Short mmCIF file of C-alpha atoms in Angstrom, two decimals:
data_model
loop_
_atom_site.label_atom_id
_atom_site.label_comp_id
_atom_site.label_asym_id
_atom_site.label_seq_id
_atom_site.Cartn_x
_atom_site.Cartn_y
_atom_site.Cartn_z
CA MET A 666 157.45 -119.38 -0.33
CA ASP A 667 156.07 -116.57 2.34
CA ALA A 668 153.42 -116.62 4.18
CA LYS A 669 150.54 -114.52 1.66
CA ALA A 670 151.77 -116.30 -1.09
CA LEU A 671 152.22 -119.60 -0.14
CA TRP A 672 148.46 -118.86 1.23
CA GLN A 673 147.50 -118.04 -2.34
CA ARG A 674 149.19 -120.81 -3.91
CA TYR A 675 147.06 -122.90 -1.42
CA GLN A 676 143.45 -121.18 -2.79
CA GLN A 677 144.75 -121.59 -6.48
CA TRP A 678 145.09 -126.18 -5.96
CA LEU A 679 142.01 -126.16 -2.84
CA TYR A 680 140.00 -128.82 -4.62
CA PHE A 681 136.71 -128.94 -3.39
CA HIS A 682 134.07 -130.84 -4.03
CA GLU A 683 130.45 -130.03 -2.17
CA GLY A 684 128.41 -132.40 -2.81
CA LEU A 685 130.63 -135.33 -1.09
CA GLY A 686 132.59 -132.19 1.03
CA LEU A 687 135.71 -133.41 -0.02
CA TYR A 688 138.91 -131.33 -0.25
CA LEU A 689 142.28 -132.30 -1.87
CA ASP A 690 144.42 -129.45 -1.43
CA VAL A 691 148.23 -130.32 -3.48
CA SER A 692 149.99 -126.89 -2.97
CA ARG A 693 152.56 -128.06 -0.64
CA MET A 694 153.98 -130.57 -3.61
CA ARG A 695 156.00 -127.90 -4.92
CA PHE A 696 155.79 -128.36 -8.70
CA ASP A 697 155.65 -124.92 -10.90
CA ASP A 698 153.43 -124.08 -13.84
CA ALA A 699 156.69 -124.82 -16.16
CA PHE A 700 155.53 -128.38 -15.06
CA VAL A 701 152.32 -128.37 -15.02
CA GLU A 702 151.96 -126.75 -18.64
CA ALA A 703 154.60 -129.68 -19.50
CA CYS A 704 152.95 -132.34 -18.44
CA SER A 705 149.73 -131.04 -20.30
CA LEU A 706 149.73 -133.05 -23.30
CA LYS A 707 150.48 -136.20 -21.07
CA PHE A 708 147.33 -135.33 -19.09
CA LYS A 709 144.65 -134.71 -22.36
CA HIS A 710 145.91 -137.83 -24.24
CA ALA A 711 145.74 -139.94 -20.30
CA PHE A 712 141.53 -138.06 -20.21
CA THR A 713 141.08 -139.33 -23.72
CA GLN A 714 142.23 -143.28 -22.50
CA MET A 715 140.28 -143.39 -19.44
CA THR A 716 137.31 -142.07 -21.60
CA GLU A 717 137.69 -145.29 -24.22
CA LEU A 718 138.03 -147.53 -21.18
CA GLU A 719 135.05 -146.80 -19.56
CA ASN A 720 133.67 -146.95 -23.06
CA GLY A 721 134.77 -151.11 -23.13
CA ALA A 722 137.81 -150.67 -25.25
CA LEU A 723 140.34 -153.48 -24.23
CA ALA A 724 142.87 -152.51 -21.77
CA ASN A 725 144.34 -155.50 -20.52
CA PRO A 726 145.59 -156.76 -23.80
CA ASP A 727 147.62 -159.39 -22.46
CA GLU A 728 145.05 -161.20 -20.97
CA ASN A 729 142.16 -159.84 -23.65
CA ARG A 730 139.85 -158.90 -21.08
CA MET A 731 137.86 -154.81 -20.46
CA VAL A 732 138.59 -153.09 -17.54
CA GLY A 733 135.15 -152.30 -16.56
CA HIS A 734 135.04 -152.00 -12.25
CA TYR A 735 133.42 -148.04 -12.82
CA TRP A 736 130.36 -149.71 -14.94
CA LEU A 737 129.55 -151.07 -11.00
CA ARG A 738 128.74 -147.95 -9.91
CA ASN A 739 127.01 -146.63 -13.32
CA PRO A 740 125.40 -149.45 -15.18
CA ASP A 741 124.16 -147.35 -17.36
CA LEU A 742 127.78 -146.85 -18.59
CA ALA A 743 128.70 -151.06 -19.05
CA PRO A 744 128.99 -151.69 -23.16
CA THR A 745 125.05 -153.74 -23.61
CA PRO A 746 121.77 -153.31 -22.08
CA GLU A 747 122.05 -157.72 -20.94
CA LEU A 748 125.38 -156.15 -18.66
CA THR A 749 123.52 -153.11 -17.41
CA GLN A 750 120.84 -155.28 -16.13
CA GLU A 751 122.52 -157.61 -15.22
CA ILE A 752 124.88 -155.34 -13.11
CA ALA A 753 121.56 -153.94 -11.61
CA ASN A 754 119.75 -157.02 -10.80
CA CYS A 755 123.44 -158.44 -8.54
CA ILE A 756 122.96 -155.79 -6.60
CA GLU A 757 119.10 -156.18 -5.94
CA LYS A 758 119.91 -159.95 -5.18
CA ILE A 759 122.78 -158.20 -2.23
CA GLU A 760 120.41 -156.53 -0.41
CA ALA A 761 117.96 -159.20 -0.55
CA PHE A 762 119.99 -162.07 0.42
CA ALA A 763 121.53 -159.80 3.33
CA GLU A 764 118.02 -158.64 4.12
CA GLN A 765 116.78 -162.89 4.36
CA VAL A 766 119.50 -162.92 6.68
CA HIS A 767 119.25 -160.32 9.11
CA THR A 768 115.24 -161.17 9.38
CA GLY A 769 116.05 -164.96 9.76
CA GLU A 770 114.27 -166.53 6.86
CA ILE A 771 117.60 -167.44 5.93
CA HIS A 772 118.87 -169.31 8.34
CA PRO A 773 121.32 -172.10 9.77
CA PRO A 774 119.96 -174.97 9.85
CA LYS A 775 120.56 -175.48 14.03
CA ALA A 776 120.39 -171.70 15.12
CA PRO A 777 117.56 -169.14 14.53
CA LEU A 778 120.21 -166.89 12.66
CA PHE A 779 123.57 -166.17 11.82
CA THR A 780 125.62 -164.41 14.02
CA ASN A 781 128.65 -164.13 12.39
CA ILE A 782 130.69 -164.43 8.59
CA LEU A 783 133.87 -166.06 7.82
CA SER A 784 135.14 -164.25 4.58
CA ILE A 785 137.75 -166.87 3.15
CA GLY A 786 140.10 -164.96 0.11
CA ILE A 787 143.53 -163.19 -0.76
CA GLY A 788 144.51 -159.66 -1.99
CA GLY A 789 141.68 -157.29 -3.03
CA SER A 790 138.40 -160.14 -1.90
CA ALA A 791 140.00 -159.23 1.50
CA LEU A 792 141.98 -156.21 1.27
CA GLY A 793 138.63 -154.19 0.24
CA PRO A 794 136.67 -155.99 2.74
CA GLN A 795 138.87 -155.27 5.78
CA PHE A 796 139.13 -151.98 4.60
CA VAL A 797 135.46 -150.88 4.13
CA SER A 798 134.83 -153.30 7.48
CA GLU A 799 136.95 -151.80 9.71
CA ALA A 800 135.81 -148.04 8.21
CA LEU A 801 132.39 -149.03 8.12
CA VAL A 802 131.24 -151.77 10.89
CA PRO A 803 128.30 -150.34 12.95
CA ASN A 804 129.11 -150.72 16.95
CA LYS A 805 126.35 -153.55 16.95
CA PRO A 806 126.64 -154.59 12.76
CA PRO A 807 123.93 -157.98 12.42
CA LEU A 808 126.99 -159.74 11.58
CA ALA A 809 130.23 -159.80 12.96
CA ILE A 810 133.08 -160.62 10.14
CA HIS A 811 136.14 -162.56 10.80
CA PHE A 812 138.97 -163.17 7.71
CA ILE A 813 141.18 -166.24 6.62
CA ASP A 814 143.28 -163.98 4.14
CA ASN A 815 146.09 -166.27 4.32
CA THR A 816 147.21 -170.08 3.95
CA ASP A 817 148.80 -169.55 7.03
CA PRO A 818 147.53 -172.90 9.16
CA THR A 819 148.09 -171.33 12.79
CA GLY A 820 146.26 -167.92 11.52
CA ILE A 821 143.88 -170.72 9.76
CA ASP A 822 143.16 -172.37 13.28
CA ARG A 823 143.16 -168.73 15.06
CA THR A 824 140.47 -167.78 13.20
CA LEU A 825 138.31 -171.31 13.85
CA SER A 826 139.09 -171.76 17.79
CA SER A 827 137.72 -167.77 17.59
CA LEU A 828 134.52 -169.09 16.40
CA ASP A 829 134.47 -172.32 18.23
CA GLU A 830 131.44 -172.39 19.71
CA ASP A 831 129.74 -170.03 16.61
CA LEU A 832 130.54 -172.37 14.36
CA HIS A 833 126.80 -173.51 13.01
CA ARG A 834 126.19 -169.80 13.76
CA THR A 835 129.16 -168.79 10.91
CA LEU A 836 127.49 -167.73 6.66
CA VAL A 837 131.49 -168.62 4.92
CA LEU A 838 132.21 -167.03 2.10
CA VAL A 839 134.60 -167.95 -0.16
CA ILE A 840 135.68 -166.26 -2.79
CA SER A 841 138.03 -166.64 -5.55
CA LYS A 842 137.54 -165.61 -9.50
CA SER A 843 138.22 -169.08 -10.64
CA GLY A 844 138.00 -171.22 -7.54
CA GLY A 845 142.06 -172.34 -8.02
CA THR A 846 144.11 -169.67 -6.31
CA PRO A 847 145.70 -171.89 -3.74
CA GLU A 848 144.79 -169.24 -0.44
CA PRO A 849 141.14 -169.41 -0.37
CA ARG A 850 140.62 -172.95 -1.88
CA ASN A 851 143.27 -174.41 1.12
CA GLY A 852 140.94 -172.28 3.52
CA MET A 853 138.24 -173.64 2.31
CA MET A 854 139.03 -177.49 2.24
CA GLU A 855 140.71 -176.39 6.15
CA VAL A 856 137.06 -174.58 7.24
CA LYS A 857 134.91 -177.69 5.54
CA ARG A 858 137.44 -179.87 7.82
CA VAL A 859 135.79 -178.03 10.89
CA PHE A 860 132.53 -178.33 10.28
CA ALA A 861 132.55 -182.50 9.28
CA GLU A 862 134.06 -182.66 12.92
CA LYS A 863 131.82 -181.22 14.65
CA ASP A 864 129.41 -183.36 12.45
CA LEU A 865 127.49 -180.04 10.49
CA ASP A 866 126.76 -180.26 6.61
CA PHE A 867 129.04 -177.41 5.40
CA ALA A 868 127.05 -176.33 1.97
CA ASN A 869 123.89 -175.28 4.72
CA ASN A 870 126.58 -172.70 5.40
CA ALA A 871 128.35 -171.64 2.64
CA VAL A 872 128.16 -169.06 0.06
CA ALA A 873 130.01 -169.29 -3.29
CA ILE A 874 131.50 -165.76 -5.17
CA THR A 875 132.98 -166.76 -8.31
CA MET A 876 132.98 -166.41 -11.38
CA ALA A 877 130.29 -168.95 -13.61
CA GLY A 878 131.50 -171.81 -14.72
CA SER A 879 134.66 -171.94 -12.34
CA LYS A 880 135.93 -174.57 -10.32
CA LEU A 881 134.56 -173.38 -7.39
CA ASP A 882 130.98 -172.22 -8.84
CA ASP A 883 131.48 -175.96 -9.84
CA ILE A 884 131.85 -177.79 -6.65
CA ALA A 885 128.98 -174.56 -5.24
CA THR A 886 126.39 -176.11 -7.75
CA ARG A 887 127.48 -179.24 -7.02
CA GLU A 888 127.94 -179.22 -3.12
CA ASN A 889 124.13 -177.19 -3.04
CA TRP A 890 125.05 -174.14 -1.00
CA LEU A 891 123.06 -171.95 0.46
CA ALA A 892 123.84 -169.12 -2.50
CA LYS A 893 126.42 -168.18 -5.14
CA PHE A 894 127.44 -164.78 -6.36
CA PRO A 895 129.32 -164.06 -9.83
CA MET A 896 132.35 -162.22 -10.45
CA TYR A 897 133.08 -161.14 -13.88
CA ASP A 898 136.22 -161.26 -16.13
CA TRP A 899 135.58 -157.53 -17.00
CA VAL A 900 137.08 -156.48 -12.95
CA GLY A 901 140.53 -157.24 -11.26
CA GLY A 902 141.12 -158.42 -7.78
CA ARG A 903 142.16 -155.10 -6.92
CA THR A 904 138.86 -152.65 -7.80
CA SER A 905 136.90 -155.16 -6.93
CA GLU A 906 135.41 -153.67 -3.70
CA LEU A 907 132.70 -152.35 -5.27
CA SER A 908 131.73 -155.67 -7.18
CA THR A 909 129.95 -158.66 -4.76
CA VAL A 910 133.41 -159.25 -3.69
CA GLY A 911 133.73 -156.66 -0.62
CA LEU A 912 129.46 -155.63 -1.28
CA VAL A 913 127.58 -159.24 0.29
CA PRO A 914 130.28 -159.02 3.19
CA ALA A 915 129.39 -155.04 3.99
CA ALA A 916 125.51 -155.14 3.24
CA LEU A 917 125.60 -158.66 5.65
CA GLN A 918 127.60 -156.35 8.36
CA GLY A 919 124.76 -153.67 8.04
CA ILE A 920 126.38 -151.65 5.90
CA ASP A 921 124.97 -149.25 2.92
CA ILE A 922 125.90 -150.80 0.03
CA ARG A 923 123.57 -148.18 -2.32
CA ALA A 924 125.61 -144.75 -0.53
CA MET A 925 129.05 -146.04 -0.95
CA LEU A 926 127.95 -147.09 -5.03
CA ARG A 927 126.88 -143.42 -4.81
CA GLY A 928 130.10 -142.12 -3.50
CA ALA A 929 131.87 -143.54 -6.37
CA LYS A 930 129.40 -142.80 -8.99
CA ASP A 931 129.89 -139.10 -7.64
CA MET A 932 133.49 -139.46 -7.42
CA ASP A 933 133.53 -140.92 -10.90
CA GLU A 934 132.12 -137.77 -12.66
CA ALA A 935 134.16 -136.15 -10.87
CA ASN A 936 137.19 -137.20 -12.00
CA ARG A 937 135.82 -137.61 -15.66
CA ILE A 938 136.16 -133.58 -16.52
CA PRO A 939 139.35 -133.26 -18.36
CA GLU A 940 140.15 -130.32 -16.50
CA LEU A 941 143.06 -130.65 -14.65
CA HIS A 942 142.49 -128.54 -11.65
CA ASN A 943 138.74 -129.29 -11.43
CA ASN A 944 139.83 -133.21 -11.34
CA PRO A 945 141.04 -135.01 -8.02
CA ALA A 946 142.00 -138.22 -9.78
CA ALA A 947 144.13 -135.58 -11.59
CA LEU A 948 145.41 -134.17 -9.22
CA LEU A 949 146.32 -136.85 -7.13
CA ALA A 950 148.15 -138.64 -10.80
CA LEU A 951 149.96 -135.12 -11.45
CA SER A 952 151.51 -135.14 -7.44
CA TRP A 953 152.22 -139.10 -7.77
CA TYR A 954 154.20 -137.77 -10.97
CA TYR A 955 156.29 -135.33 -9.95
CA ALA A 956 156.95 -136.36 -6.44
CA SER A 957 158.47 -139.59 -8.07
CA ASN A 958 160.11 -137.57 -11.01
CA GLY A 959 157.55 -140.21 -13.68
CA LYS A 960 160.27 -143.06 -12.56
CA GLY A 961 158.54 -144.29 -8.56
CA GLU A 962 161.81 -142.42 -7.05
CA LYS A 963 159.65 -141.64 -3.92
CA ASP A 964 157.48 -143.91 -1.62
CA MET A 965 153.86 -142.76 -1.04
CA VAL A 966 152.97 -142.28 2.69
CA ILE A 967 149.25 -142.56 4.01
CA LEU A 968 148.93 -140.67 7.20
CA PRO A 969 144.81 -141.14 8.22
CA TYR A 970 144.33 -138.99 10.82
CA LYS A 971 141.58 -141.81 11.87
CA ASP A 972 140.94 -144.83 14.02
CA SER A 973 138.63 -146.05 11.04
CA LEU A 974 140.52 -145.76 8.16
CA LEU A 975 144.01 -147.85 10.06
CA LEU A 976 143.55 -149.78 6.66
CA PHE A 977 143.50 -147.59 3.70
CA SER A 978 147.11 -147.48 3.73
CA ARG A 979 146.45 -151.31 3.23
CA TYR A 980 144.37 -151.24 1.07
CA LEU A 981 146.62 -148.55 -1.58
CA GLN A 982 149.31 -150.84 -1.14
CA GLN A 983 147.83 -153.19 -3.30
CA LEU A 984 146.02 -151.46 -5.58
CA VAL A 985 149.00 -148.66 -6.30
CA MET A 986 152.07 -150.98 -6.92
CA GLU A 987 150.42 -153.38 -7.82
CA SER A 988 149.08 -151.55 -10.09
CA LEU A 989 152.24 -149.61 -11.11
CA GLY A 990 155.09 -151.61 -9.75
CA LYS A 991 155.35 -153.16 -14.06
CA GLU A 992 158.99 -154.31 -15.25
CA LYS A 993 158.34 -153.22 -18.96
CA ASP A 994 155.97 -150.58 -20.62
CA LEU A 995 153.54 -150.80 -23.49
CA ASP A 996 156.15 -150.38 -25.96
CA GLY A 997 158.12 -153.37 -24.67
CA ASN A 998 160.93 -151.11 -22.73
CA THR A 999 162.03 -151.89 -19.33
CA VAL A 1000 161.36 -149.24 -17.11
CA CYS A 1001 161.35 -150.91 -13.39
CA GLN A 1002 157.94 -148.68 -12.67
CA GLY A 1003 156.07 -148.02 -9.38
CA ILE A 1004 155.56 -146.61 -5.78
CA ALA A 1005 155.88 -147.75 -2.95
CA VAL A 1006 153.00 -147.69 -0.67
CA TYR A 1007 153.16 -146.99 3.30
CA GLY A 1008 151.40 -145.77 5.92
CA ASN A 1009 149.69 -146.25 10.09
CA LYS A 1010 147.72 -143.65 11.18
CA GLY A 1011 147.61 -140.13 12.93
CA SER A 1012 149.17 -139.28 15.92
CA THR A 1013 150.34 -142.77 16.57
CA ASP A 1014 152.60 -141.93 13.85
CA GLN A 1015 153.79 -139.05 15.57
CA HIS A 1016 155.12 -141.26 18.55
CA ALA A 1017 156.69 -143.57 15.09
CA TYR A 1018 157.81 -142.80 12.19
CA VAL A 1019 157.26 -138.65 11.48
CA GLN A 1020 160.14 -138.49 13.05
CA GLN A 1021 162.53 -139.80 10.03
CA LEU A 1022 159.84 -138.20 7.57
CA ARG A 1023 160.48 -134.61 9.05
CA GLU A 1024 164.04 -134.93 9.65
CA GLY A 1025 165.57 -138.73 8.04
CA VAL A 1026 165.82 -139.45 4.15
CA PRO A 1027 163.81 -137.53 2.35
CA ASN A 1028 162.45 -140.49 -0.46
CA PHE A 1029 159.00 -139.79 0.25
CA PHE A 1030 155.49 -137.81 0.26
CA ALA A 1031 152.75 -138.19 2.41
CA THR A 1032 149.50 -138.11 2.00
CA ILE A 1033 147.44 -136.60 4.94
CA VAL A 1034 144.47 -138.24 5.18
CA GLU A 1035 141.93 -135.57 7.46
CA VAL A 1036 138.59 -136.20 8.52
CA LEU A 1037 136.11 -133.06 9.93
CA GLU A 1038 133.93 -134.47 12.37
CA ASP A 1039 135.44 -135.96 15.48
CA ARG A 1040 132.83 -138.40 16.81
CA CYS A 1041 128.54 -138.80 16.51
CA GLY A 1042 127.83 -136.09 19.01
CA LYS A 1043 129.24 -133.18 21.22
CA SER A 1044 132.89 -133.81 22.68
CA MET A 1045 134.16 -133.27 26.11
CA GLU A 1046 136.60 -130.54 26.70
CA VAL A 1047 140.17 -131.86 27.90
CA GLU A 1048 141.17 -129.15 28.69
CA PRO A 1049 139.23 -125.61 28.95
CA GLY A 1050 138.07 -124.85 25.32
CA ILE A 1051 140.20 -128.39 23.45
CA THR A 1052 138.80 -131.35 22.97
CA SER A 1053 140.73 -134.99 22.20
CA GLY A 1054 139.26 -134.18 18.64
CA ASP A 1055 140.79 -130.99 18.64
CA TYR A 1056 144.20 -132.24 19.51
CA LEU A 1057 143.77 -134.71 16.77
CA SER A 1058 143.55 -132.05 13.79
CA GLY A 1059 146.69 -129.86 15.15
CA PHE A 1060 149.02 -132.85 15.20
CA LEU A 1061 147.45 -133.44 11.91
CA GLN A 1062 148.54 -129.68 10.83
CA GLY A 1063 151.32 -129.65 13.04
CA THR A 1064 152.66 -132.60 11.34
CA ARG A 1065 152.19 -130.52 7.71
CA GLN A 1066 153.48 -127.84 8.46
CA ALA A 1067 156.85 -129.54 9.83
CA LEU A 1068 157.22 -131.76 6.79
CA TYR A 1069 156.86 -128.44 4.59
CA GLU A 1070 159.02 -126.51 6.76
CA ASN A 1071 162.08 -129.00 5.85
CA ASN A 1072 160.95 -128.83 2.22
CA ARG A 1073 159.08 -133.13 2.70
CA ASP A 1074 156.10 -132.74 -0.20
CA SER A 1075 153.01 -133.37 0.65
CA ILE A 1076 148.77 -133.89 -0.14
CA THR A 1077 146.03 -132.90 1.93
CA LEU A 1078 142.93 -135.48 1.82
CA THR A 1079 140.23 -133.91 3.69
CA ILE A 1080 136.50 -135.75 3.56
CA ALA A 1081 132.74 -134.29 6.14
CA GLN A 1082 133.13 -137.78 7.69
CA VAL A 1083 133.74 -141.80 7.55
CA SER A 1084 130.87 -142.65 6.07
CA PRO A 1085 129.77 -145.12 3.25
CA ARG A 1086 129.24 -142.65 0.68
CA THR A 1087 132.90 -140.98 1.42
CA VAL A 1088 134.45 -144.39 2.00
CA GLY A 1089 132.94 -145.15 -2.04
CA ALA A 1090 134.32 -141.76 -3.04
CA LEU A 1091 137.90 -142.55 -1.77
CA ILE A 1092 138.20 -146.06 -3.07
CA ALA A 1093 137.03 -144.44 -6.59
CA LEU A 1094 139.19 -140.87 -6.46
CA TYR A 1095 142.98 -144.03 -6.10
CA GLU A 1096 141.13 -146.50 -8.79
CA ARG A 1097 141.32 -143.98 -11.16
CA ALA A 1098 144.64 -141.77 -9.42
CA VAL A 1099 146.81 -145.87 -10.66
CA GLY A 1100 144.34 -144.98 -13.72
CA LEU A 1101 145.63 -141.83 -15.21
CA TYR A 1102 149.69 -142.04 -13.69
CA ALA A 1103 149.25 -145.39 -15.26
CA ASN A 1104 148.94 -143.41 -18.51
CA LEU A 1105 151.43 -140.84 -17.90
CA VAL A 1106 153.98 -143.57 -17.44
CA ASN A 1107 152.81 -145.26 -20.29
CA ILE A 1108 151.97 -148.83 -18.46
CA ASN A 1109 149.29 -151.79 -18.14
CA ALA A 1110 148.17 -150.49 -14.72
CA TYR A 1111 145.66 -154.05 -15.79
CA HIS A 1112 147.67 -156.39 -15.23
CA GLN A 1113 150.06 -158.45 -12.87
CA PRO A 1114 152.29 -160.65 -14.53
CA GLY A 1115 154.98 -160.47 -11.74
CA VAL A 1116 151.81 -161.64 -9.15
CA GLU A 1117 151.47 -164.69 -11.52
CA ALA A 1118 155.18 -165.75 -12.07
CA GLY A 1119 154.98 -165.39 -7.96
CA LYS A 1120 152.67 -167.87 -8.32
CA LYS A 1121 154.47 -170.52 -10.74
CA ALA A 1122 157.61 -170.45 -8.80
CA ALA A 1123 155.54 -171.48 -5.75
CA ALA A 1124 153.39 -174.50 -7.70
CA ALA A 1125 157.43 -175.73 -9.67
CA ILE A 1126 158.34 -176.16 -5.27
CA LEU A 1127 155.20 -178.23 -4.87
CA GLU A 1128 155.78 -180.47 -7.45
CA LEU A 1129 159.21 -180.95 -6.02
CA GLN A 1130 158.11 -181.72 -2.57
CA SER A 1131 156.58 -184.24 -4.72
CA SER A 1132 159.23 -185.86 -6.69
CA ILE A 1133 161.41 -185.67 -3.11
CA MET A 1134 159.06 -188.20 -1.73
CA LYS A 1135 158.69 -190.23 -4.15
CA VAL A 1136 162.73 -191.10 -4.36
CA LEU A 1137 163.07 -191.06 -0.66
CA GLU A 1138 160.08 -193.73 -0.90
CA LYS A 1139 161.99 -195.72 -2.65
CA GLU A 1140 165.00 -195.01 -0.49
CA LYS A 1141 166.25 -198.04 1.97
CA VAL A 1142 168.83 -195.88 4.27
CA PRO A 1143 170.01 -191.51 4.70
CA ILE A 1144 170.64 -190.10 1.54
CA SER A 1145 172.52 -186.94 1.29
CA LEU A 1146 171.28 -184.19 -0.38
CA GLU A 1147 173.69 -184.02 -3.28
CA LEU A 1148 172.78 -187.50 -3.75
CA LEU A 1149 169.36 -186.77 -3.55
CA ALA A 1150 169.24 -183.32 -5.78
CA GLN A 1151 171.02 -186.46 -8.60
CA LYS A 1152 168.25 -188.72 -7.91
CA VAL A 1153 165.52 -185.72 -8.63
CA GLY A 1154 167.89 -185.31 -11.51
CA MET A 1155 167.55 -181.64 -10.44
CA PRO A 1156 170.99 -180.58 -9.38
CA GLU A 1157 170.66 -176.78 -9.84
CA LYS A 1158 167.45 -176.98 -7.18
CA ILE A 1159 169.30 -178.28 -4.24
CA GLU A 1160 168.96 -174.78 -1.62
CA SER A 1161 165.41 -175.42 -2.52
CA MET A 1162 165.72 -179.01 -2.16
CA TYR A 1163 167.29 -178.52 1.69
CA MET A 1164 164.49 -175.99 2.38
CA ILE A 1165 162.00 -178.22 1.01
CA VAL A 1166 163.32 -181.45 3.01
CA ARG A 1167 163.61 -178.88 6.59
CA HIS A 1168 160.05 -177.70 6.82
CA LEU A 1169 158.72 -181.39 6.51
CA HIS A 1170 160.73 -182.74 9.16
CA ALA A 1171 160.11 -179.43 11.32
CA ASN A 1172 156.82 -180.78 10.83
CA GLN A 1173 156.81 -184.69 11.72
CA ARG A 1174 155.20 -184.80 7.28
CA GLY A 1175 157.81 -187.99 7.67
CA VAL A 1176 161.31 -187.30 7.02
CA VAL A 1177 163.97 -187.70 8.99
CA LEU A 1178 167.23 -185.56 9.11
CA GLU A 1179 170.38 -186.01 10.68
CA GLY A 1180 173.63 -184.04 11.18
CA ASN A 1181 174.02 -180.87 12.10
CA LEU A 1182 171.08 -178.56 10.63
CA GLY A 1183 172.85 -175.54 10.28
CA LYS A 1184 175.29 -176.52 7.80
CA PRO A 1185 173.16 -178.01 4.64
CA SER A 1186 175.92 -180.29 3.36
CA SER A 1187 176.37 -182.61 6.77
CA LEU A 1188 173.23 -184.26 6.57
CA LYS A 1189 170.97 -187.24 5.37
CA VAL A 1190 167.72 -187.69 4.57
CA ALA A 1191 165.94 -190.41 5.08
CA ILE A 1192 161.25 -191.38 4.87
CA ASN A 1193 160.61 -191.98 8.58
CA PHE A 1194 158.48 -195.58 7.91
#
């Protein structure tokens, strides 16, 4: 396409939201008018489905749940007056709690102020708060945040070690909808142990973010924790950043949560317009549908040209991949849908994997994220008339041009600055794009059967471990893996048993292995009495 035609296409497909200062350019996606026309009925249906979802329709039939994360930033949309009031009251409670913590009205027993947050969560209960903190935390926050987002003992130790002298001044957020999810439960137990070792009462520093009546809610009530905030059945983990999950840690760090909610609300309003050209989420969904052929045939590469947006790709990995990565469609057909997401940041990427994007396997489409504001205040010139920010803008435009010249599709998303309002808008934009795309390909974006299957498989391994230990405790002499598998009664699980006893042996858990560790059939297994 010649320069004049490309300029006309750019103007035809450029979306601009004046209130948010947000631009979306899909002109470098190579769909034509015929493709857009062919998708028109699909989008008409998708817009209707999204309206019904916002009105409280059953959007997740597998779990008999509504999907109401849109109500969080506009409580008036909630299906009952009671729910509207509950959402509004919760936001006020978060703000009041953060203010009391900041002023010292709420403080730890042995210090005048809390100075740190330790947030314990997994999945959306960690990725959202991490992204928002990286993007928006002030240079000198009232509380510095730390995360335990895995059940890795070394990672837990490293985080707790960094808080060693400040543990008594650390506010611990335990975030778990059910209270039974192993990773946050394990993290809570590990932190409780360290508090006890330091002769500190964990309850005086603990805040629960959970559903009413959950296991965690019961623990927090019984132990008289410092505070509790609700999670809702109708908010999924990957869409929970603008619920208590994300708002509590954000408010404690001094981030303007009302501005985040306003940005999301403004974006939701734009995304309700049932016209493709005037709906930014629909433009994203159209681009994804075109690039992936509606079958996930290409990956989504996120290239944010701003250090503070480093974690945007990680946040989107869960939002997009957990929502769209489905084996079955709504009619029960095997479709194996999904779009893989990865990314880092520009211009770092240009010294890393942009080489492959430019010249390697064309199995992706890129989303370039531009931030117009270089910094707060004027920049020095690193060359006559040129600043560091000018270089960053030049690298961005160079990457976009280089990709296009070699027939690589890209989207460019531009925001005026990284602020609470624009971050809220970005979250809302991609939440809606995921929902619309799911409608285009006829899948349920709001369940996660693969995740649940993984949890069940992990639980089965831990049950197998208990069975192994019971058998070994009865044996007087070392036995082979084959005999162990027979005695457990699960010979088909011998490979898993090998991995279990190898792990227990490596961690001095009372299991002794004799023989060649690289040749499992040679091993003898025993308990070290």
